[in-house]
Tab-separated table of C-alpha atoms in Angstrom:
chain	number	residue	atom	x	y	z
A	1	MET	CA	0.328	0.272	-0.289
A	2	ILE	CA	1.346	3.168	-0.572
A	3	ARG	CA	1.251	5.598	2.974
A	4	LYS	CA	2.800	8.003	4.533
A	5	ILE	CA	5.732	7.038	6.462
A	6	ILE	CA	9.700	8.353	7.632
A	7	GLN	CA	13.056	8.734	6.172
A	8	ILE	CA	15.592	9.171	7.081
A	9	ASP	CA	18.845	10.934	5.748
A	10	THR	CA	21.689	8.825	7.335
A	11	GLU	CA	24.144	11.719	5.640
A	12	GLN	CA	22.891	13.798	8.012
A	13	CYS	CA	21.821	11.822	10.825
A	14	ASN	CA	24.991	12.875	14.083
A	15	GLY	CA	23.578	9.832	16.367
A	16	CYS	CA	22.166	11.300	19.087
A	17	GLY	CA	19.416	8.953	19.190
A	18	ALA	CA	16.283	11.031	20.351
A	19	CYS	CA	14.696	9.441	18.365
A	20	ALA	CA	14.148	6.480	18.419
A	21	ALA	CA	14.146	7.765	22.157
A	22	ALA	CA	10.870	9.764	21.678
A	23	CYS	CA	9.889	6.662	19.209
A	24	HIS	CA	6.661	5.375	20.964
A	25	GLU	CA	6.815	1.758	18.542
A	26	GLY	CA	10.412	1.097	18.159
A	27	ALA	CA	9.769	1.219	14.982
A	28	ILE	CA	13.602	3.076	14.892
A	29	GLY	CA	16.795	1.811	15.711
A	30	MET	CA	20.722	2.608	16.083
A	31	VAL	CA	22.991	0.694	13.538
A	32	ASP	CA	26.514	1.859	13.198
A	33	GLY	CA	26.122	4.715	14.955
A	34	LYS	CA	22.899	5.920	12.532
A	35	ALA	CA	18.897	5.889	13.150
A	36	LYS	CA	18.002	2.839	11.235
A	37	LEU	CA	14.214	2.361	10.607
A	38	LEU	CA	14.199	-1.199	11.400
A	39	ARG	CA	9.984	-2.592	9.502
A	40	ASP	CA	7.916	-0.661	7.735
A	41	ASP	CA	4.969	-2.532	10.164
A	42	TYR	CA	6.754	-0.365	13.118
A	43	CYS	CA	6.019	3.358	11.959
A	44	ASP	CA	2.401	4.571	12.397
A	45	GLY	CA	4.074	6.887	10.266
A	46	LEU	CA	1.836	9.940	12.421
A	47	GLY	CA	5.517	11.480	13.599
A	48	ASP	CA	7.200	11.798	17.557
A	49	CYS	CA	10.547	11.328	16.108
A	50	LEU	CA	11.062	14.305	13.930
A	51	PRO	CA	10.177	17.295	16.138
A	52	THR	CA	12.950	15.202	18.453
A	53	CYS	CA	15.740	15.580	15.440
A	54	PRO	CA	18.600	18.275	15.168
A	55	THR	CA	19.917	17.659	12.429
A	56	GLY	CA	16.318	17.871	10.068
A	57	ALA	CA	17.565	14.041	8.856
A	58	ILE	CA	13.772	12.836	9.185
A	59	THR	CA	10.902	13.587	6.719
A	60	PHE	CA	8.211	11.714	5.780
A	61	VAL	CA	7.955	10.578	2.153
A	62	GLU	CA	4.394	8.500	-0.069
A	63	ARG	CA	5.842	5.786	-0.804
A	64	GLU	CA	4.586	1.756	-0.880
A	65	ALA	CA	5.649	0.282	2.602
A	66	ALA	CA	3.450	-1.824	4.946
A	67	ALA	CA	-0.278	-0.800	6.576
A	68	TYR	CA	0.865	-0.449	10.267
A	69	ASP	CA	0.870	-3.407	12.311
A	70	ALA	CA	0.473	-2.455	16.729
A	71	LYS	CA	-0.014	-6.417	16.997
A	72	ALA	CA	3.377	-6.183	15.539
A	73	VAL	CA	4.919	-3.308	17.595
A	74	ALA	CA	3.176	-4.312	20.286
A	75	ALA	CA	5.131	-7.586	20.376
A	76	HIS	CA	9.043	-6.063	19.833
A	77	MET	CA	8.077	-3.845	21.984
A	78	GLN	CA	7.118	-6.610	25.610
A	79	LYS	CA	10.916	-8.505	23.665
A	80	LYS	CA	12.427	-4.839	22.808
A	81	THR	CA	15.670	-5.110	25.394
A	82	GLY	CA	15.008	-1.268	27.333
A	83	GLY	CA	11.460	-0.995	25.913
A	84	CYS	CA	8.931	0.662	28.368
A	85	PRO	CA	6.354	-1.640	29.929
A	86	GLY	CA	4.229	1.043	30.957
A	87	GLN	CA	3.119	0.929	26.695
A	88	GLN	CA	3.130	-2.485	26.019
A	89	MET	CA	-1.229	-2.345	25.000
A	90	ARG	CA	-3.424	-4.480	26.687
A	91	LYS	CA	-7.326	-4.768	27.311
A	92	LEU	CA	-8.475	-4.466	30.342
A	93	ASP	CA	-11.909	-6.535	31.515
A	94	PRO	CA	-13.585	-3.341	34.370
A	95	GLU	CA	-16.647	-5.818	34.611
A	96	ARG	CA	-14.783	-8.717	36.297
A	97	ARG	CA	-13.128	-6.004	38.644
A	98	GLU	CA	-17.393	-5.253	39.507
A	99	THR	CA	-16.199	-8.759	41.819
A	100	THR	CA	-12.445	-8.863	42.103
A	101	GLY	CA	-11.333	-5.953	42.836
A	102	LYS	CA	-13.636	-3.929	44.324
A	103	THR	CA	-12.874	-2.106	47.361
A	104	GLU	CA	-15.361	1.062	49.265
A	105	ARG	CA	-13.239	3.743	46.441
A	106	GLY	CA	-15.462	2.021	43.619
A	107	VAL	CA	-14.495	-0.028	41.166
A	108	SER	CA	-11.927	1.009	37.814
A	109	ARG	CA	-13.779	1.355	34.542
A	110	LEU	CA	-10.614	2.646	32.892
A	111	ALA	CA	-10.942	-1.015	30.315
A	112	GLN	CA	-6.820	-0.262	28.335
A	113	TRP	CA	-3.375	0.393	28.555
A	114	PRO	CA	-1.794	3.130	27.405
A	115	CYS	CA	-4.712	5.332	27.680
A	116	GLN	CA	-1.945	8.643	27.435
A	117	ILE	CA	-2.949	9.955	23.230
A	118	LYS	CA	0.787	9.875	22.300
A	119	LEU	CA	1.107	6.405	23.460
A	120	VAL	CA	-2.288	4.500	22.933
A	121	PRO	CA	-1.552	3.040	18.891
A	122	VAL	CA	-3.844	4.210	16.075
A	123	ASN	CA	-5.008	0.187	15.405
A	124	ALA	CA	-5.448	-1.127	18.268
A	125	PRO	CA	-8.470	-3.735	18.588
A	126	TYR	CA	-10.092	-2.748	21.804
A	127	PHE	CA	-10.539	1.173	19.076
A	128	GLU	CA	-13.762	-2.134	17.215
A	129	GLY	CA	-16.991	-0.688	18.242
A	130	ALA	CA	-16.283	1.625	20.696
A	131	ASP	CA	-17.469	4.360	22.752
A	132	LEU	CA	-14.560	7.011	23.031
A	133	LEU	CA	-13.793	9.154	26.207
A	134	ILE	CA	-11.480	12.242	24.514
A	135	ALA	CA	-10.513	13.827	27.961
A	136	ALA	CA	-8.144	15.992	28.928
A	137	ASP	CA	-5.812	14.923	31.801
A	138	CYS	CA	-7.367	17.561	34.813
A	139	THR	CA	-10.882	16.167	34.161
A	140	ALA	CA	-10.335	13.144	36.413
A	141	TYR	CA	-8.372	15.584	39.695
A	142	ALA	CA	-11.303	17.981	38.898
A	143	TYR	CA	-14.148	15.654	39.628
A	144	ALA	CA	-14.486	12.975	40.970
A	145	GLY	CA	-17.688	10.473	38.979
A	146	ILE	CA	-15.439	9.771	36.555
A	147	HIS	CA	-14.878	6.884	36.426
A	148	GLU	CA	-19.082	6.384	36.993
A	149	ASP	CA	-20.778	8.869	34.668
A	150	PHE	CA	-17.741	8.596	32.062
A	151	MET	CA	-15.109	5.970	31.571
A	152	ARG	CA	-17.860	2.528	32.147
A	153	GLY	CA	-18.463	0.798	28.727
A	154	LYS	CA	-16.057	3.405	26.781
A	155	ILE	CA	-12.287	3.241	25.582
A	156	THR	CA	-11.065	6.656	27.073
A	157	LEU	CA	-7.943	8.746	25.638
A	158	VAL	CA	-6.373	11.232	28.333
A	159	GLY	CA	-3.735	14.085	27.512
A	160	CYS	CA	-2.973	17.877	27.172
A	161	PRO	CA	-2.471	19.771	24.448
A	162	LYS	CA	-0.659	22.196	26.163
A	163	LEU	CA	1.420	20.362	28.411
A	164	ASP	CA	2.576	17.985	25.765
A	165	SER	CA	2.377	20.635	23.133
A	166	VAL	CA	0.813	19.330	19.956
A	167	ASP	CA	-1.760	18.922	18.043
A	168	TYR	CA	-3.572	15.543	18.635
A	169	SER	CA	-6.129	15.953	15.495
A	170	GLU	CA	-3.682	14.334	13.411
A	171	LYS	CA	-3.619	10.925	15.273
A	172	LEU	CA	-7.253	11.098	16.344
A	173	THR	CA	-7.909	10.659	12.552
A	174	GLU	CA	-5.921	7.211	11.980
A	175	ILE	CA	-7.889	6.543	14.938
A	176	VAL	CA	-12.129	7.440	13.747
A	177	ARG	CA	-11.018	6.885	10.355
A	178	GLY	CA	-9.005	3.059	10.908
A	179	ASN	CA	-11.933	1.666	13.373
A	180	ASP	CA	-15.185	1.631	13.817
A	181	ILE	CA	-16.251	3.938	16.438
A	182	ARG	CA	-20.198	4.484	16.618
A	183	SER	CA	-19.796	7.517	19.759
A	184	ILE	CA	-17.213	10.025	20.780
A	185	THR	CA	-17.523	12.204	23.633
A	186	VAL	CA	-15.424	14.849	24.266
A	187	LEU	CA	-14.206	15.995	28.493
A	188	ARG	CA	-12.346	19.431	28.843
A	189	MET	CA	-12.160	21.811	31.123
A	190	GLU	CA	-13.500	25.105	31.697
A	191	VAL	CA	-10.598	27.627	30.948
A	192	PRO	CA	-8.618	28.394	27.410
A	193	CYS	CA	-6.380	25.701	27.063
A	194	CYS	CA	-8.634	22.271	26.769
A	195	GLY	CA	-10.286	23.927	23.430
A	196	GLY	CA	-7.101	22.701	21.780
A	197	ILE	CA	-8.534	18.860	23.131
A	198	GLU	CA	-12.250	19.323	21.996
A	199	MET	CA	-10.569	21.809	17.818
A	200	ALA	CA	-8.287	18.859	18.258
A	201	VAL	CA	-11.446	16.793	18.032
A	202	ALA	CA	-13.556	18.649	16.040
A	203	LYS	CA	-10.938	18.602	13.274
A	204	ALA	CA	-10.957	15.341	13.351
A	205	LEU	CA	-14.244	14.154	12.581
A	206	THR	CA	-13.279	16.252	9.666
A	207	ASP	CA	-10.770	15.149	8.030
A	208	SER	CA	-12.015	11.955	7.852
A	209	GLY	CA	-14.825	12.076	6.274
A	210	LYS	CA	-16.730	10.443	9.140
A	211	ALA	CA	-20.324	11.442	10.796
A	212	ILE	CA	-20.018	10.319	14.504
A	213	PRO	CA	-21.844	11.468	17.339
A	214	THR	CA	-20.012	12.806	19.534
A	215	GLN	CA	-20.955	15.522	22.676
A	216	VAL	CA	-19.237	17.722	24.575
A	217	VAL	CA	-18.981	17.507	27.914
A	218	THR	CA	-17.275	21.224	30.491
A	219	LEU	CA	-16.265	21.129	34.062
A	220	SER	CA	-15.575	24.000	35.916
A	221	VAL	CA	-12.455	24.000	38.039
A	222	ASP	CA	-14.587	23.108	41.232
A	223	GLY	CA	-15.614	20.172	39.130
A	224	ARG	CA	-19.371	20.806	38.444
A	225	ILE	CA	-20.864	20.408	34.497
A	226	LEU	CA	-20.979	23.311	33.244
A	227	SER	CA	-22.227	22.733	29.720
A	228	ALA	CA	-23.307	19.250	27.813
A	229	HIS	CA	-23.870	19.329	23.603
A	230	ILE	CA	-23.929	17.835	20.374
A	231	ARG	CA	-21.456	19.343	17.926
């Protein structure tokens, strides 16, 4: 298939390794002191590595390449020496925790790992037929009932466009375009910077060409629901 994928200019590469550290899928490795794309199907084409390169050696190209393979990436990262175990993809079972993991404080409704927008694989199997909750980081701290009122029965993605200094719309576009998403709930704070996560979802829907029922819920900093509207 023809798709967007990274290309590394070995002449420009200074061997610093910053791109390999920034690649969440382990697609880049250091070979003979230079960065190298190890396998096409490890590269999701989103380019988290690009801004880390001090010499501009990494660019996007459109070429014939194997499709991104989330399962192969998960297996690769599990075997990779020095890989981060916290990024390994897992499907969780909140309903099982209803009976085996319940405490006086309640039950976690997180249905998958990882949950950070930057880390989640775009073709993870749990996206098929999913209802998405796309939440700003601070919402979990402001709203005590987030697990039962918003996360229950949903795949949860979290992020902060201000702290991450990224535009999530490209990755969200790939998630929406490549999977059968049934609905989206955006949970944001009242502060202006949280508008970035709402705008990223709106752009992802436009760019993917899909019409998916979407609700935007805004919370106050003291945990009250200020508004809830359908986009």
